C-alpha positions as a printed Julia matrix, in Angstrom:
58×3 Matrix{Float64}:
  0.0     0.0     0.0
  2.79    2.42    0.88
  4.62    1.56   -2.31
  1.72    2.73   -4.44
  1.7     6.03   -2.58
  5.44    6.38   -3.14
  5.07    5.68   -6.86
  2.22    8.19   -7.07
  4.4    10.75   -5.3
  7.25   10.07   -7.73
  4.86   10.48  -10.66
  3.59   13.79   -9.33
  7.15   14.97   -8.75
  8.04   14.0   -12.32
  5.05   15.92  -13.67
  6.04   18.97  -11.64
  9.63   18.74  -12.83
  8.73   18.25  -16.5
  8.34   21.96  -17.45
 11.57   22.85  -15.69
 13.4    19.97  -17.35
 12.15   21.0   -20.78
 13.22   24.6   -20.17
 16.59   23.41  -18.89
 17.02   21.19  -21.92
 16.05   23.81  -24.51
 17.37   27.07  -23.11
 20.21   26.22  -20.74
 23.76   26.24  -21.96
 24.65   23.19  -19.86
 25.25   19.66  -21.01
 22.46   18.2   -23.16
 22.47   14.91  -21.26
 21.34   16.39  -17.9
 17.53   15.99  -18.35
 18.0    12.4   -19.47
 20.09   11.62  -16.4
 17.41   13.11  -14.13
 14.68   11.03  -15.81
 16.86    7.91  -15.6
 17.33    8.55  -11.88
 13.56    8.84  -11.34
 12.94    5.64  -13.3
 15.68    3.84  -11.36
 14.17    4.92   -8.03
 10.71    3.69   -9.05
 12.11    0.38  -10.35
 14.08   -0.14   -7.14
 11.0     0.51   -5.03
  8.98   -1.97   -7.1
 11.72   -4.61   -6.95
 12.0    -4.31   -3.16
  8.23   -4.62   -2.77
  8.11   -7.78   -4.9
 11.14   -9.18   -3.1
  9.49   -8.73    0.31
  6.21  -10.3    -0.79
  7.87  -13.65   -1.46
């Protein structure tokens, strides 16, 4: 039950970060790979949370 709340919270955080990430990607003079690394980190966190939940259910 708590895992679903955590995944929902991560989804909401991703939706809130999306406009900032797009602006950073298009108009910032930094490295082009930064938004992709942030999204990969969010996906990795969600996958880790799901894996731990499945591992504990066994």
